[in-house]
XYZ file of C-alpha atoms in Angstrom:
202
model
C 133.646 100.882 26.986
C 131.634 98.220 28.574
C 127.660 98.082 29.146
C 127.852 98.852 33.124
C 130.817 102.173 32.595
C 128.726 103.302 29.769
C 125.169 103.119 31.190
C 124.351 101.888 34.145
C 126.964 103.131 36.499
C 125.351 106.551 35.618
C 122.068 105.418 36.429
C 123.375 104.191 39.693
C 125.349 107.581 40.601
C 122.046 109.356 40.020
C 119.736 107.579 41.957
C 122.284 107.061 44.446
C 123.091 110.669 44.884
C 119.692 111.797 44.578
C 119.270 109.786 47.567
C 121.950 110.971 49.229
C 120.965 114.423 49.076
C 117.989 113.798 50.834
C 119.416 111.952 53.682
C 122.612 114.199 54.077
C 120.114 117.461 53.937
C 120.063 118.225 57.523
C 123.739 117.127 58.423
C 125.066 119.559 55.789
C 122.528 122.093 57.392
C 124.413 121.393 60.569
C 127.966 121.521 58.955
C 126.984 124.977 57.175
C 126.294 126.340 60.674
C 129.696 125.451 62.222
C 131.314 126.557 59.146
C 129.455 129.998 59.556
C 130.032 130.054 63.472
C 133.930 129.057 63.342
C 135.444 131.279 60.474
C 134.271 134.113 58.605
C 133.975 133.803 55.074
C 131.575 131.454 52.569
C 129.787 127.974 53.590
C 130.549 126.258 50.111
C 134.311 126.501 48.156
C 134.227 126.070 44.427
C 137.340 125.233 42.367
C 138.197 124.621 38.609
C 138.671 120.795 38.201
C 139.678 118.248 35.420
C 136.914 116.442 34.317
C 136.578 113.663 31.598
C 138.439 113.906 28.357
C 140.305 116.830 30.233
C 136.938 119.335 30.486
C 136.983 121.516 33.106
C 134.090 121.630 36.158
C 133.367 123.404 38.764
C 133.764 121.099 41.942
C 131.936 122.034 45.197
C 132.795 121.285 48.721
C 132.444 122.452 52.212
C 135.103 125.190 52.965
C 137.345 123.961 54.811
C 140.227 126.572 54.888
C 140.381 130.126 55.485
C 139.697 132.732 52.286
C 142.978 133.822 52.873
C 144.380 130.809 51.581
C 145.420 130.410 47.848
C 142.754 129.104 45.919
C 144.021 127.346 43.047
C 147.424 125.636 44.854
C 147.536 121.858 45.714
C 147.110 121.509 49.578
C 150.831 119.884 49.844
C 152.717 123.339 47.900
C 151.535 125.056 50.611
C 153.899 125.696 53.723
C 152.737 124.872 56.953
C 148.920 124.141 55.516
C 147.918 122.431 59.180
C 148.962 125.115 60.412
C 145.923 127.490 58.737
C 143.558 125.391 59.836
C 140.810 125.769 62.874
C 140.413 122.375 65.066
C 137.123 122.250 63.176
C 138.882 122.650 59.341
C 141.225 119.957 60.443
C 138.615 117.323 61.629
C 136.349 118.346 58.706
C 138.915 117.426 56.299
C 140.307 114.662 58.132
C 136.952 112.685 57.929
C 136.565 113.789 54.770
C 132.745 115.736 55.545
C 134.134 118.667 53.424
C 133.431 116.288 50.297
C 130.118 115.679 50.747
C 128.594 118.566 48.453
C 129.636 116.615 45.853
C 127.340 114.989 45.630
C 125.784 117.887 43.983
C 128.222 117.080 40.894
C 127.447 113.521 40.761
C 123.589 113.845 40.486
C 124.574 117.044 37.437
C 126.863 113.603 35.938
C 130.162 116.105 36.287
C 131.662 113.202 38.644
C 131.082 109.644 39.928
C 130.778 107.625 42.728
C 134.134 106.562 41.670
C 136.704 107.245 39.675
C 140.010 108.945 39.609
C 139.926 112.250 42.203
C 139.560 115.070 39.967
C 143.019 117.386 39.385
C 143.105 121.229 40.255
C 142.944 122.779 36.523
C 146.640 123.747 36.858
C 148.091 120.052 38.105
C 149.625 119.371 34.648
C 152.114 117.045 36.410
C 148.977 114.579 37.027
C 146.970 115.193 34.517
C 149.867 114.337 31.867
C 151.112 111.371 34.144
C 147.565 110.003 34.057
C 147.468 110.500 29.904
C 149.584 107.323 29.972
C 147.241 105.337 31.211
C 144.154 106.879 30.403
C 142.686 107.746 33.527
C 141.635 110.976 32.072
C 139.455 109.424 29.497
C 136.563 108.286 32.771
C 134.605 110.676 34.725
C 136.602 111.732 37.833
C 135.094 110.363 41.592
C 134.539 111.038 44.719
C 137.126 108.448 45.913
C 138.826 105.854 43.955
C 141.361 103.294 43.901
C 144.210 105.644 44.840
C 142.483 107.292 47.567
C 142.045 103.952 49.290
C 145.661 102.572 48.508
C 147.108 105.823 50.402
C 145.152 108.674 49.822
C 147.093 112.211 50.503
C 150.631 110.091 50.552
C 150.734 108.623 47.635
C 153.679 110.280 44.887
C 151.822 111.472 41.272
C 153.605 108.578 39.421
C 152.075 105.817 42.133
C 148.675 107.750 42.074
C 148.354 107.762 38.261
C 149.278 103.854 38.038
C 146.970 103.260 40.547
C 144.152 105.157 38.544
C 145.502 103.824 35.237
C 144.712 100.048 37.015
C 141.178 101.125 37.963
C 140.660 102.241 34.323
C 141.423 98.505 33.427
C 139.201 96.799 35.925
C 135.974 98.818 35.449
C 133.348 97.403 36.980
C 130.184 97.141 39.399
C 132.147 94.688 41.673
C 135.520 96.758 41.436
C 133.475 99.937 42.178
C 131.879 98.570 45.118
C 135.234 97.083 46.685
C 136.766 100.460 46.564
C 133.088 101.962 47.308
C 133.355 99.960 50.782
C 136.721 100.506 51.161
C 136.986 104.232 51.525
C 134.716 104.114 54.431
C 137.766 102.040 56.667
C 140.094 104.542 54.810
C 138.081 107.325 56.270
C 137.204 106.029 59.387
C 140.865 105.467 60.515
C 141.974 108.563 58.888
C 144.755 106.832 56.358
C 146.742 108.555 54.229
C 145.924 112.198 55.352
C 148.543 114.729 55.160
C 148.417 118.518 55.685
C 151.185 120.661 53.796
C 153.533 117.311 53.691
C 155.544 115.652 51.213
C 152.164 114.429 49.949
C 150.254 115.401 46.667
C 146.715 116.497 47.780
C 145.021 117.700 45.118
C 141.488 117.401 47.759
């Protein structure tokens, strides 16, 4: 474990998230609102996730489904997910604004800036594809190398081999090229698949 994985990447998701909270305040004001005004049901969805060395956390995000859905199923075992979702779910999740409360879990040092997307508690297909390389073994991200190398459409095998290689190459500079690179991932929308042939674990 080098100097920057170890130490300072932690300093930077704290201050960094810290700010973040601050600036995103009022937007995720906003996106409570609309969450409130287009579906009944909570503003925030919390879900048992993998963390490092395999703990278990608590991940928070916008909901962005209705409570009737199943809670604790992968997005793509679902049939016809798009299907359950409101115009406003769908965009939500498309952009990716549902992930922002995260940030919440990066400033408590449950998750990272980057790092592998954390697995549902219950994805043991991932979570023992990723043992092989690893990937469990670093503190799970907000986005990642896999999320901008296909995101939703990637198979489990290709995901964990694609976490397994950011595992090897570590680093501030690594982090911010796939830092910067998720925001052309999200702004076109790549990768994103609803109920598909896709393994979205969200």
């Amino acid at each position: 474990m080098t100097i920057y994985s170890k130490f300072i990447k932690r300093l930077i998701d704290f201050i960094l998230s810290g700010i973040g909270l601050i600036i995103a305040a009022i937007p995720m004001l906003i996106v409570a609102v609309l969450i409130k005004i287009d579906s009944p049901g909570p503003v925030f969805f919390k879900q048992k996730r993998v963390g490092i060395h395999k703990s278990h956390f608590m991940i928070i995000k916008f909901r962005s489904m209705p409570v009737s859905a199943p809670k604790d199923t992968p997005t793509h075992e679902l049939k016809n997910a798009a299907s359950l979702l409101s115009p406003f779910q769908e965009a939500i999740r498309k952009y990716s604004i549902d992930e922002i409360p995260q940030l919440f879990n990066i400033f408590a040092g449950q998750m990272s800036f980057i790092g592998p997307r954390p697995a549902l508690w219950n994805q043991y297909d991932l979570i023992e594809e990723r043992d092989k390389y690893n990937a469990n073994d670093v503190k799970p991200g907000l986005t990642g190398w896999a999320q901008i190398n296909g995101r939703d459409e990637l198979p489990i095998e290709v995901k964990a081999a694609y976490d397994g290689e950011y595992v090897k190459k570590q680093s501030f500079a690594f982090d911010l090229k796939c830092f910067i690179g998720t925001f052309f991932a999200v702004a076109k929308a790549e990768g994103v698949s609803e109920g598909g042939p896709s393994n979205k674990q969200g």
